[in-house]
Coordinates of C-alpha atoms in Angstrom, one line a residue:
Chain A
X1 CA -124.3 20.2 46.4
X2 CA -126.1 22.6 48.4
X3 CA -126.6 25.4 46.4
X4 CA -128.8 22.5 44.3
X5 CA -130.8 21.5 47.7
X6 CA -133.9 24.0 46.9
X7 CA -134.3 22.0 44.1
X8 CA -132.9 18.5 44.8
X9 CA -136.6 17.3 46.7
X10 CA -137.2 16.9 43.4
X11 CA -135.2 14.0 41.8
X12 CA -133.2 14.4 39.2
X13 CA -133.9 11.9 36.7
X14 CA -136.8 10.9 37.2
X15 CA -139.4 14.2 38.4
X16 CA -142.3 12.7 39.3
X17 CA -142.6 9.1 41.8
X18 CA -140.4 8.9 44.5
X19 CA -141.5 12.5 46.9
X20 CA -144.0 13.3 45.2
X21 CA -145.8 10.1 46.4
X22 CA -145.3 10.8 50.5
X23 CA -145.8 15.1 50.1
X24 CA -149.1 13.7 49.4
X25 CA -151.4 12.1 52.7
X26 CA -154.0 12.0 51.0
X27 CA -152.2 8.9 49.3
X28 CA -150.7 7.0 52.2
X29 CA -154.4 7.6 54.3
X30 CA -155.8 4.7 52.4
X31 CA -153.2 2.4 52.8
X32 CA -152.9 2.5 56.3
X33 CA -156.3 3.7 57.1
X34 CA -156.0 -0.8 56.1
X35 CA -153.5 -0.9 59.2
X36 CA -154.4 -1.0 62.4
X37 CA -155.4 1.8 64.4
X38 CA -151.8 2.7 66.4
X39 CA -149.9 2.8 63.1
X40 CA -151.9 5.2 61.3
X41 CA -150.5 8.4 63.4
X42 CA -149.2 11.2 60.6
X43 CA -145.8 10.2 58.9
X44 CA -142.6 13.0 61.7
X45 CA -139.6 11.8 60.3
X46 CA -137.1 11.4 62.3
X47 CA -134.3 11.7 60.3
X48 CA -134.1 13.9 56.4
X49 CA -131.9 12.9 52.9
X50 CA -131.4 15.7 50.3
X51 CA -130.0 15.6 47.9
X52 CA -127.3 13.0 49.2
X53 CA -123.9 12.1 47.8
X54 CA -121.4 9.4 48.4
X55 CA -118.5 9.3 46.4
X56 CA -115.4 6.2 46.9
X57 CA -112.7 7.3 45.1
X58 CA -114.1 8.5 42.0
X59 CA -116.9 5.2 41.6
X60 CA -120.3 7.1 42.5
X61 CA -121.9 5.6 45.1
X62 CA -125.4 6.7 45.8
X63 CA -126.1 9.8 43.5
X64 CA -128.5 12.3 44.6
X65 CA -130.7 10.9 46.9
X66 CA -133.6 12.7 48.8
X67 CA -135.5 10.5 51.1
X68 CA -137.1 11.1 54.7
X69 CA -137.5 8.6 57.1
X70 CA -140.0 8.4 59.8
X71 CA -141.0 7.9 63.2
X72 CA -142.5 4.1 64.2
X73 CA -142.5 2.9 60.8
X74 CA -140.2 1.1 59.2
X75 CA -138.3 1.5 56.2
X76 CA -137.1 -0.7 53.9
X77 CA -134.8 -0.4 50.7
X78 CA -134.7 -2.5 47.9
X79 CA -132.8 -3.0 44.8
X80 CA -130.5 -4.8 43.2
X81 CA -126.8 -5.2 43.9
X82 CA -124.3 -2.1 43.9
X83 CA -126.8 -0.3 43.6
X84 CA -126.1 2.1 47.1
X85 CA -128.1 0.7 50.0
X86 CA -125.9 -0.5 52.1
X87 CA -123.7 2.6 51.7
X88 CA -126.9 5.7 52.1
X89 CA -128.1 3.4 55.1
X90 CA -124.4 4.1 56.1
X91 CA -123.8 8.0 55.9
X92 CA -127.8 8.3 58.6
X93 CA -124.8 7.2 61.9
X94 CA -121.6 8.3 60.0
X95 CA -119.5 4.6 59.8
X96 CA -118.8 6.0 55.7
X97 CA -116.2 8.2 57.8
X98 CA -114.7 4.9 58.2
X99 CA -113.8 4.1 55.1
X100 CA -110.9 5.5 53.1
X101 CA -112.2 7.4 49.9
X102 CA -115.3 7.5 51.2
X103 CA -116.5 11.1 50.3
X104 CA -119.8 12.3 51.3
X105 CA -121.5 15.2 50.1
X106 CA -125.7 16.6 50.8
X107 CA -127.1 17.2 54.0
X108 CA -128.2 14.3 56.5
X109 CA -130.4 15.9 58.9
X110 CA -131.5 14.1 62.2
X111 CA -134.2 15.5 64.4
X112 CA -133.0 18.8 62.0
X113 CA -129.4 18.2 63.2
X114 CA -127.0 18.1 59.7
X115 CA -125.3 14.6 61.0
X116 CA -122.0 15.5 58.8
X117 CA -122.6 19.3 60.0
X118 CA -119.7 21.1 61.9
X119 CA -118.6 20.8 65.7
X120 CA -121.0 17.2 65.6
X121 CA -119.4 14.3 67.1
X122 CA -119.2 11.1 65.1
X123 CA -119.6 9.5 68.1
X124 CA -122.3 10.8 69.0
X125 CA -124.7 10.4 66.5
X126 CA -123.4 6.8 66.7
X127 CA -125.0 6.1 70.4
X128 CA -127.7 7.5 69.4
X129 CA -128.8 6.0 65.8
X130 CA -128.5 2.2 66.9
X131 CA -126.7 -0.5 64.0
X132 CA -127.0 -3.8 62.2
X133 CA -125.5 -6.2 60.8
X134 CA -125.4 -8.6 58.0
X135 CA -123.7 -10.7 59.1
X136 CA -124.5 -11.3 63.4
X137 CA -120.9 -9.4 64.8
X138 CA -121.3 -10.6 68.4
X139 CA -118.2 -9.5 70.1
X140 CA -116.8 -12.9 72.1
X141 CA -117.5 -11.9 75.2
X142 CA -119.7 -13.6 77.4
X143 CA -123.7 -12.9 75.5
X144 CA -124.2 -10.6 79.2
X145 CA -120.4 -8.3 78.6
X146 CA -122.0 -8.4 74.4
X147 CA -125.4 -6.4 76.2
X148 CA -123.5 -4.6 78.2
X149 CA -120.9 -2.9 75.8
X150 CA -122.6 -0.4 74.8
X151 CA -124.4 0.5 78.0
X152 CA -121.4 0.4 79.5
X153 CA -120.0 3.0 76.7
X154 CA -122.2 5.4 77.8
X155 CA -122.4 5.1 81.3
X156 CA -125.2 3.5 82.4
X157 CA -124.0 1.3 84.9
X158 CA -126.4 1.9 87.1
X159 CA -129.0 -0.8 86.9
X160 CA -127.0 -2.9 84.6
X161 CA -128.7 -6.6 84.4
X162 CA -132.0 -4.3 84.7
X163 CA -130.4 -2.6 81.3
X164 CA -129.6 -5.8 79.6
X165 CA -132.8 -8.6 80.8
X166 CA -135.0 -5.8 79.3
X167 CA -133.0 -5.4 76.1
X168 CA -132.9 -8.9 75.7
X169 CA -136.0 -9.0 76.3
X170 CA -137.6 -6.6 73.4
X171 CA -135.1 -8.7 71.2
X172 CA -137.2 -12.1 72.2
X173 CA -133.6 -13.1 73.0
X174 CA -134.2 -13.1 76.6
X175 CA -135.9 -16.9 77.2
X176 CA -132.8 -18.7 75.6
X177 CA -130.1 -16.9 76.4
X178 CA -131.5 -16.1 80.5
X179 CA -129.6 -19.6 81.9
X180 CA -126.1 -18.4 80.4
X181 CA -126.2 -15.3 80.2
X182 CA -122.0 -15.4 81.4
X183 CA -121.4 -18.2 78.5
X184 CA -120.0 -17.2 75.7
X185 CA -121.2 -15.4 72.9
X186 CA -120.0 -17.2 70.3
X187 CA -122.1 -20.7 71.4
X188 CA -125.5 -19.3 70.4
X189 CA -126.7 -20.0 66.6
X190 CA -126.8 -17.5 63.9
X191 CA -130.2 -16.0 64.6
X192 CA -129.7 -16.0 68.1
X193 CA -126.0 -14.2 67.2
X194 CA -128.0 -11.6 65.3
X195 CA -130.6 -10.9 67.8
X196 CA -128.3 -10.3 70.2
X197 CA -126.3 -8.3 67.9
X198 CA -130.9 -6.4 67.7
X199 CA -130.1 -6.7 71.9
X200 CA -126.9 -5.1 71.8
X201 CA -128.2 -1.9 70.2
X202 CA -131.7 -2.1 72.0
X203 CA -129.5 -1.5 74.6
X204 CA -128.5 2.0 74.4
X205 CA -132.2 3.0 73.6
X206 CA -132.0 4.6 70.2
X207 CA -134.5 6.4 68.6
X208 CA -133.6 4.6 65.4
X209 CA -132.1 1.4 64.1
X210 CA -130.3 1.0 61.2
X211 CA -130.5 -2.9 59.4
X212 CA -128.0 -3.7 56.8
X213 CA -129.7 -7.7 56.0
X214 CA -129.8 -7.7 59.3
X215 CA -131.4 -11.9 58.4
X216 CA -129.7 -12.8 54.7
X217 CA -126.5 -14.7 56.9
X218 CA -130.2 -17.0 58.0
X219 CA -131.8 -19.4 57.5
X220 CA -135.7 -18.9 57.4
X221 CA -136.6 -19.7 61.1
X222 CA -133.9 -17.6 62.3
X223 CA -135.4 -14.7 58.8
X224 CA -138.7 -14.9 60.4
X225 CA -137.7 -14.5 63.7
X226 CA -136.0 -11.6 63.1
X227 CA -139.3 -11.0 61.2
X228 CA -141.6 -10.6 64.0
X229 CA -139.5 -9.0 66.2
X230 CA -139.2 -5.9 64.2
X231 CA -143.1 -5.7 63.8
X232 CA -142.7 -6.3 67.6
X233 CA -140.2 -2.8 67.4
X234 CA -141.6 -1.1 65.3
X235 CA -144.0 0.5 67.9
X236 CA -140.8 1.7 70.0
X237 CA -138.8 3.1 67.4
X238 CA -137.8 3.6 63.6
X239 CA -136.3 1.9 61.5
X240 CA -134.2 0.9 58.3
X241 CA -133.7 -2.0 56.7
X242 CA -131.5 -3.0 54.2
X243 CA -132.9 -6.5 52.0
X244 CA -131.9 -8.0 49.7
X245 CA -135.2 -10.0 50.1
X246 CA -138.9 -8.6 48.3
X247 CA -141.0 -10.4 50.2
X248 CA -139.2 -9.5 53.5
X249 CA -139.6 -6.1 53.1
X250 CA -143.2 -6.9 52.2
X251 CA -143.8 -8.6 54.9
X252 CA -142.1 -6.4 57.2
X253 CA -142.7 -2.5 55.6
X254 CA -144.2 0.3 56.2
X255 CA -142.9 2.0 53.5
X256 CA -140.3 1.0 50.7
X257 CA -137.8 2.8 48.6
X258 CA -136.7 1.0 45.5
X259 CA -132.8 2.2 44.4
X260 CA -131.7 1.3 41.0
X261 CA -127.9 2.0 39.7
X262 CA -128.1 4.0 36.6
X263 CA -126.5 6.4 34.8
X264 CA -124.7 9.3 37.0
X265 CA -122.7 11.8 34.8
X266 CA -122.8 12.4 31.2
X267 CA -120.9 10.2 30.8
X268 CA -122.6 6.7 29.8
X269 CA -120.4 4.3 32.0
X270 CA -120.2 6.6 34.9
X271 CA -123.0 4.7 36.9
X272 CA -124.3 5.1 40.3
X273 CA -127.5 4.6 42.8
X274 CA -129.9 6.3 42.5
X275 CA -133.6 6.3 44.3
X276 CA -136.5 5.8 41.6
X277 CA -140.3 5.4 43.8
X278 CA -140.2 5.4 47.7
X279 CA -143.9 5.6 48.9
X280 CA -145.7 3.1 50.8
X281 CA -144.8 -0.2 50.2
X282 CA -148.4 -1.8 48.8
X283 CA -148.7 0.7 47.0
X284 CA -144.9 0.0 45.7
X285 CA -145.4 -4.1 45.3
X286 CA -149.5 -3.3 43.5
X287 CA -149.4 0.3 41.8
X288 CA -145.4 1.6 41.6
X289 CA -145.6 4.7 39.2
X290 CA -142.6 3.3 37.4
X291 CA -141.3 1.9 35.5
X292 CA -138.0 -0.1 36.7
X293 CA -139.7 -0.5 40.6
X294 CA -142.0 -2.1 38.3
X295 CA -139.6 -4.1 36.6
X296 CA -137.4 -5.0 39.1
X297 CA -140.8 -6.4 41.3
X298 CA -142.2 -8.7 39.8
X299 CA -138.7 -10.2 38.2
X300 CA -137.9 -9.3 35.2
X301 CA -135.2 -7.0 36.4
X302 CA -131.2 -8.9 37.3
Chain B
X1 CA -128.6 -45.9 36.0
X2 CA -124.9 -47.0 34.9
X3 CA -122.8 -48.0 38.1
X4 CA -119.6 -46.1 37.8
X5 CA -116.2 -48.2 37.5
X6 CA -114.9 -46.6 40.7
X7 CA -114.1 -49.1 43.4
X8 CA -115.2 -46.9 46.4
X9 CA -112.7 -44.8 47.9
X10 CA -111.7 -45.8 51.9
X11 CA -109.5 -44.4 52.8
X12 CA -107.6 -40.9 52.6
X13 CA -104.3 -42.1 53.4
X14 CA -102.5 -42.7 51.1
X15 CA -103.2 -40.0 48.6
X16 CA -103.1 -41.4 45.7
X17 CA -102.5 -37.9 43.5
X18 CA -98.5 -37.7 42.6
X19 CA -99.3 -33.7 44.0
X20 CA -100.9 -34.6 46.8
X21 CA -98.1 -37.4 47.0
X22 CA -95.3 -35.2 46.3
X23 CA -96.4 -32.3 48.7
X24 CA -97.1 -34.6 51.5
X25 CA -93.6 -36.0 51.0
X26 CA -91.5 -32.8 51.0
X27 CA -93.3 -31.0 53.9
X28 CA -93.4 -34.2 56.0
X29 CA -89.9 -34.2 55.9
X30 CA -89.2 -30.5 56.2
X31 CA -91.1 -31.0 59.8
X32 CA -89.0 -34.0 60.8
X33 CA -85.9 -32.2 59.6
X34 CA -87.2 -29.7 62.0
X35 CA -87.6 -32.0 65.1
X36 CA -85.1 -33.8 64.0
X37 CA -82.7 -30.6 63.8
X38 CA -83.9 -29.5 67.6
X39 CA -83.2 -33.0 69.1
X40 CA -79.9 -33.5 67.9
X41 CA -78.7 -29.2 68.8
X42 CA -79.6 -30.9 72.1
X43 CA -78.4 -33.9 72.8
X44 CA -75.2 -32.4 71.9
X45 CA -75.2 -29.5 73.2
X46 CA -75.3 -31.4 76.7
X47 CA -73.0 -34.3 75.3
X48 CA -70.3 -30.9 75.1
X49 CA -71.8 -30.0 78.7
X50 CA -71.4 -33.4 80.2
X51 CA -67.8 -33.5 82.3
X52 CA -69.2 -29.6 83.5
X53 CA -72.3 -31.3 84.9
X54 CA -70.7 -33.7 86.2
X55 CA -68.2 -32.2 88.1
X56 CA -70.4 -29.3 89.3
X57 CA -74.0 -30.5 89.2
X58 CA -76.4 -28.6 90.0
X59 CA -74.2 -26.3 91.8
X60 CA -73.5 -24.8 88.7
X61 CA -76.7 -22.5 88.5
X62 CA -76.3 -20.8 92.1
X63 CA -71.7 -20.9 92.3
X64 CA -70.2 -17.2 91.0
X65 CA -67.0 -17.7 89.9
X66 CA -65.7 -17.9 86.5
X67 CA -62.3 -18.2 87.3
X68 CA -60.6 -20.4 84.7
X69 CA -57.0 -20.8 86.3
X70 CA -58.6 -22.9 88.8
X71 CA -60.9 -23.9 87.0
X72 CA -64.1 -22.9 88.8
X73 CA -67.0 -22.0 86.9
X74 CA -70.4 -20.9 87.2
X75 CA -73.2 -19.2 86.2
X76 CA -75.1 -17.4 88.7
X77 CA -74.0 -13.6 88.1
X78 CA -74.6 -14.6 84.1
X79 CA -77.8 -15.4 84.1
X80 CA -79.2 -12.7 86.1
X81 CA -77.4 -10.2 84.0
X82 CA -79.5 -12.5 81.5
X83 CA -82.5 -11.9 82.7
X84 CA -82.2 -8.2 83.9
X85 CA -81.8 -7.1 80.3
X86 CA -83.9 -10.1 78.6
X87 CA -87.0 -9.0 80.6
X88 CA -85.9 -4.9 81.1
X89 CA -85.6 -4.6 77.1
X90 CA -88.7 -6.5 77.2
X91 CA -90.8 -5.0 79.8
X92 CA -89.9 -1.4 77.3
X93 CA -89.9 -2.4 74.2
X94 CA -93.7 -3.7 74.3
X95 CA -95.4 -1.0 74.9
X96 CA -93.8 0.2 72.8
X97 CA -93.9 -2.2 69.9
X98 CA -97.9 -2.7 71.1
X99 CA -98.5 0.7 70.7
X100 CA -96.6 1.7 66.7
X101 CA -98.5 -0.9 65.8
X102 CA -101.8 0.3 66.8
X103 CA -100.9 3.5 64.9
X104 CA -100.3 1.8 61.9
X105 CA -103.4 -0.7 61.7
X106 CA -105.8 1.5 63.2
X107 CA -104.5 5.0 63.5
X108 CA -101.9 6.0 60.4
X109 CA -103.5 7.1 56.7
X110 CA -102.9 4.5 54.6
X111 CA -100.4 6.6 53.0
X112 CA -98.1 7.6 56.3
X113 CA -98.1 4.0 57.3
X114 CA -96.7 1.6 55.2
X115 CA -93.5 3.7 55.3
X116 CA -93.8 3.6 58.8
X117 CA -94.2 -0.3 58.4
X118 CA -91.2 -0.2 56.4
X119 CA -89.1 1.9 58.6
X120 CA -90.0 -0.6 61.7
X121 CA -89.4 -3.8 59.4
X122 CA -85.8 -2.9 58.7
X123 CA -85.1 -1.5 62.5
X124 CA -84.8 -5.3 62.4
X125 CA -82.9 -6.1 59.3
X126 CA -79.3 -3.8 60.7
X127 CA -77.1 -6.4 61.2
X128 CA -76.2 -7.1 65.2
X129 CA -72.4 -6.2 64.9
X130 CA -73.7 -3.1 63.1
X131 CA -76.2 -2.1 66.1
X132 CA -73.5 -2.8 68.8
X133 CA -70.2 -0.7 67.6
X134 CA -73.5 1.4 67.9
X135 CA -73.7 0.9 71.0
X136 CA -70.2 1.3 71.7
X137 CA -69.4 4.2 70.3
X138 CA -72.3 6.4 70.9
X139 CA -75.1 4.6 73.3
X140 CA -72.6 4.0 75.9
X141 CA -70.9 6.5 76.4
X142 CA -73.3 9.5 75.7
X143 CA -75.5 6.7 78.5
X144 CA -72.1 7.5 80.9
X145 CA -72.2 11.0 80.5
X146 CA -75.9 12.1 80.3
X147 CA -78.2 9.9 81.1
X148 CA -76.8 7.3 84.5
X149 CA -75.2 10.9 86.3
X150 CA -79.9 12.5 86.3
X151 CA -81.2 9.2 86.6
X152 CA -78.1 8.7 89.7
X153 CA -79.7 12.1 90.8
X154 CA -82.9 11.5 90.7
X155 CA -84.0 7.5 91.3
X156 CA -80.2 7.2 92.8
X157 CA -82.7 6.0 96.3
X158 CA -83.5 3.0 93.8
X159 CA -81.0 0.0 93.4
X160 CA -81.7 -0.2 90.1
X161 CA -80.4 3.9 89.4
X162 CA -77.8 4.0 91.8
X163 CA -73.2 3.3 91.6
X164 CA -70.7 5.1 89.0
X165 CA -72.0 5.6 85.8
X166 CA -70.4 3.1 83.1
X167 CA -70.4 3.3 79.3
X168 CA -69.9 -0.1 79.3
X169 CA -72.3 -2.6 81.3
X170 CA -76.1 -3.1 81.7
X171 CA -78.5 0.0 80.8
X172 CA -76.3 0.3 77.3
X173 CA -77.5 -4.0 76.3
X174 CA -81.3 -2.9 77.7
X175 CA -81.4 0.1 75.3
X176 CA -79.7 -2.2 72.2
X177 CA -81.8 -4.9 73.0
X178 CA -85.5 -2.8 73.1
X179 CA -84.2 -1.8 70.0
X180 CA -83.7 -5.5 68.6
X181 CA -86.7 -6.7 70.4
X182 CA -89.3 -4.0 68.6
X183 CA -89.4 -5.0 65.4
X184 CA -90.5 -8.8 65.6
X185 CA -92.6 -7.4 68.0
X186 CA -94.0 -4.5 65.7
X187 CA -94.8 -6.7 62.8
X188 CA -95.9 -9.5 64.9
X189 CA -99.1 -7.5 67.0
X190 CA -99.6 -5.6 63.6
X191 CA -100.5 -9.6 61.6
X192 CA -102.1 -9.7 64.8
X193 CA -103.8 -6.2 64.5
X194 CA -104.7 -7.1 60.7
X195 CA -106.7 -10.0 62.0
X196 CA -110.0 -8.5 63.9
X197 CA -112.3 -8.6 61.6
X198 CA -113.4 -5.4 60.5
X199 CA -117.1 -6.6 61.5
X200 CA -115.8 -6.6 65.1
X201 CA -114.9 -3.3 65.2
X202 CA -117.6 -1.5 62.9
X203 CA -119.6 -3.5 65.6
X204 CA -118.6 -1.9 67.6
X205 CA -117.7 1.9 66.5
X206 CA -122.0 1.7 65.5
X207 CA -122.5 0.9 69.1
X208 CA -121.4 5.0 69.8
X209 CA -117.2 3.7 70.8
X210 CA -114.1 6.1 70.3
X211 CA -111.5 4.9 68.6
X212 CA -110.2 4.3 71.8
X213 CA -112.7 2.4 73.2
X214 CA -112.4 -0.4 70.7
X215 CA -109.0 -0.7 70.7
X216 CA -109.3 -1.9 74.8
X217 CA -112.8 -3.0 74.0
X218 CA -112.2 -5.2 70.5
X219 CA -108.8 -5.6 69.3
X220 CA -106.8 -5.6 72.1
X221 CA -108.7 -8.3 74.0
X222 CA -109.7 -10.6 70.2
X223 CA -105.7 -10.0 70.0
X224 CA -104.2 -10.9 73.2
X225 CA -103.1 -14.4 72.6
X226 CA -101.1 -13.8 69.8
X227 CA -100.0 -11.0 71.6
X228 CA -98.6 -13.3 74.2
X229 CA -96.5 -14.8 71.2
X230 CA -95.0 -11.7 70.1
X231 CA -94.2 -10.9 73.7
X232 CA -92.5 -14.4 73.9
X233 CA -90.7 -14.5 70.0
X234 CA -89.0 -11.2 71.5
X235 CA -88.3 -12.3 74.4
X236 CA -85.9 -14.8 72.8
X237 CA -84.8 -12.7 70.6
X238 CA -83.9 -10.4 74.3
X239 CA -82.4 -13.8 75.8
X240 CA -79.9 -15.7 72.6
X241 CA -78.6 -12.3 71.9
X242 CA -74.8 -12.4 72.0
X243 CA -73.0 -10.3 69.7
X244 CA -74.7 -7.0 70.3
X245 CA -74.7 -7.7 73.7
X246 CA -71.3 -8.6 74.3
X247 CA -70.3 -5.2 72.2
X248 CA -72.0 -3.1 75.3
X249 CA -71.9 -5.2 78.3
X250 CA -68.5 -4.6 79.5
X251 CA -68.1 -8.3 80.1
X252 CA -67.4 -9.0 83.9
X253 CA -70.3 -11.5 85.5
X254 CA -70.8 -9.2 88.1
X255 CA -74.2 -9.4 90.9
X256 CA -75.3 -6.6 91.7
X257 CA -78.6 -4.0 91.7
X258 CA -77.0 -1.4 89.5
X259 CA -77.8 -0.9 85.7
X260 CA -74.5 1.0 85.4
X261 CA -71.6 -1.6 86.0
X262 CA -70.4 -3.6 83.9
X263 CA -72.6 -7.5 84.4
X264 CA -72.0 -10.0 81.4
X265 CA -75.1 -12.5 80.2
X266 CA -75.6 -16.4 79.2
X267 CA -75.3 -15.8 75.5
X268 CA -72.7 -13.2 76.0
X269 CA -70.0 -15.1 77.4
X270 CA -70.3 -17.5 75.1
X271 CA -69.3 -15.9 72.7
X272 CA -66.4 -14.2 74.3
X273 CA -64.9 -16.7 75.8
X274 CA -65.4 -20.0 73.8
X275 CA -62.3 -19.1 70.4
X276 CA -59.7 -18.6 73.5
X277 CA -61.2 -21.6 76.0
X278 CA -58.0 -22.9 77.9
X279 CA -59.3 -25.7 79.7
X280 CA -61.9 -28.5 78.5
X281 CA -63.7 -27.9 81.7
X282 CA -64.2 -24.5 80.1
X283 CA -65.7 -25.1 76.9
X284 CA -67.9 -28.1 79.3
X285 CA -68.9 -25.0 81.3
X286 CA -69.5 -22.4 78.2
X287 CA -72.0 -25.5 76.8
X288 CA -73.5 -25.7 80.3
X289 CA -74.2 -21.9 79.3
X290 CA -75.5 -23.4 76.1
X291 CA -78.0 -25.9 78.0
X292 CA -79.5 -23.3 80.6
X293 CA -80.3 -20.9 77.9
X294 CA -81.4 -23.7 75.7
X295 CA -83.1 -24.3 78.0
X296 CA -84.9 -21.1 79.1
X297 CA -85.6 -20.3 75.8
X298 CA -87.7 -24.0 75.1
X299 CA -89.3 -23.2 78.6
X300 CA -90.7 -19.7 77.3
X301 CA -91.5 -20.8 74.3
X302 CA -92.9 -23.8 75.5
X303 CA -95.2 -22.0 78.4
X304 CA -95.7 -19.1 75.3
X305 CA -97.6 -21.4 73.4
X306 CA -99.4 -23.2 76.0
X307 CA -100.6 -19.6 76.8
X308 CA -101.1 -19.1 73.6
X309 CA -103.8 -22.3 73.6
X310 CA -105.9 -20.8 75.6
X311 CA -106.7 -17.7 75.4
X312 CA -107.3 -18.8 72.0
X313 CA -110.2 -21.4 73.5
X314 CA -111.3 -18.8 76.0
X315 CA -111.4 -15.9 72.7
X316 CA -113.7 -19.1 71.2
X317 CA -115.2 -20.0 74.2
X318 CA -114.8 -23.4 73.9
X319 CA -113.2 -24.8 76.8

C-alpha cells in the first residue's frame, strides 16, 4: 500500500471525479460565495486519508479511499448499505482496533500525524477525535456523570460542573436537563439521550467529531434538533457525519462524499466500499460528475 | 365490507391454541413442582429436627457440646466452621473468578478465550470427593509442611495464622472450597460481562478510555447486580459442600481463631455422623443442623434477590 500512496491521490478506478474537485479552489468558491462569509474561509485539512483499505478477514470493507476532512466544515459520507462509510469513519479514531479481524492499511493523518503510526497511542487519538454513535448510548449513570465521564478520564477535574454545563449548553440540552442533572440518563427521551452523547463527546473539546448516523434511531423532531445543532457546532468543531439520509446530507453538509459497493479486485465477486465522488454538497447533488452518484442522489439506485 | 365472523377476544386466558395450552401446563407444573419440593423438604427437615428443637431450643445455636454419650448437642462450633470456611473461600474466590471472567471477555483473544473458558468450567466438573482426596493426599501435607509454618512465622501475630500446623483443618477446607467456588463465580461473571452492551463500551472507548477505565467505568457498574448473584451462588456452594470438606477439615468441633487447627462445619458434620448416629436425639440434632444450614442458604438467596433487584432498578434509573 505504501508504495502506491503517490498515485493514490487519484482514485484507482475513476480518474476524474473526487480529488480533482477539491484540488481546484475555483470550483469551490462558487459554492461558498453563496454561503455566509464566515464559512468562506479557505479549506484547511484536519485529517487526510490516503489509500485507506480495511479488510475484515477476507472481505474488503473499504477499498483504497483517499480524501481530506476540512476544518470547520461538515462533511457527509453517503452511500448504500455496506459501502464502508461507517468502517472508514471508524478508522479515523482507530475504533476498528477493537474489531477482531479488522486490518487497516494506508495512511490516516490527523494534523499531519499518522494515527496508525508507531508510537501513537489509540487512547490519545480517541481523546482528540470524538465520536457519536448510531444508537444513543448514554452510560447508566446520572446526566452529570455522563458528561463528566470523559472529563474525569482526562483529569480535567477543575470546574467540573462549569465544564459539564458548557458542554450541555453547546449540545442544546442544558435547559431541558438543568433540573435533573442527578437523574439517571436512561430516563431521558431518545433525542435527549443522543444530544447528551454529543455533549459527552464535546465536553472533552475534540476538534474533530465523528458522527455515525446520529439521527437514524430518532423521530423527525429530534432529528431536526440534531441537524440544527450540527449547523451551530460547525463554527467550533469539524464534523464528519455518516448518513443514510440524502436529504440530511443536503441539509447539513458543506462537503459530501459518495461511496458505493464496487468490484475491488480482479475477481468479479470481490466487492468492497469505494469512494466514487467527493465535493461540495450542492455540486454533488445538482451537478454530479459521476453517473453512479447521479443515480444514487436521484433515487435510481437502491 | 365483510365483517369477520370472529367474536371479539375478551380474555387472554384460557389460551386457546393447543401448543400454548400444553406449554402453559408443563411450565406451570414444573414451576409449582419446584416450589412444592422446597416446601416439603423444609417441612420434613424441621419435622425430623423437632425432638432436638423442643429439647435444646434456641440454646442449641450457641451451645458448644457435641457429645453422643451424654446426649448433649450444640451447633456453635459448627456454625463457626461453616462461616469461616465459606466466607474465606468466597473472599478468596471472587477476586480470582471475576478477574478470570474479565480476562475471558475483555482481554483474551477469542482463540485463547475458548479453551481457557472450557478449562475453567472443567474445574467445576471435578467430583468433590476426588477433590477431597487430593486434599488429603497432596494439599493438606503441603500446607502443613510448607505453607502453614511460613504463615505462622511471618503473620503469626494475627490469630488466624497462629497455632500448630496440621494437615487437616480449616485452611485446607478453605482452599478446597475456593477451588470449587471459582468456576461457578467465573462462569456466571462471564455471562454477566457478556451482557454489557457493546455500544456502551464503544462509547467509553471513543472518549479515550483505556481497557481498565472501560472495565471500571462501564463493565463493572453495569454488572453489579449480576456479580452479586454470582457471589451468592458461590457462597451457597461453599455453605453446602459436605464431602470434600469432611475429608480435609479434621472433623473436630472446635472454636478457635486459627485457620490451622482441625474443625468441622454444619454440612460436614451432617455427612460424617448421620450414618453412625447412635440415638434418636442425635439424629434429631443432626436434622437441626440441616435446618440451620437450610435457613442460612435461604436467607442468603432471598437477600441476594433483594440486592440484585435493587441494583437492577438503580441501573435502569427507576426507583
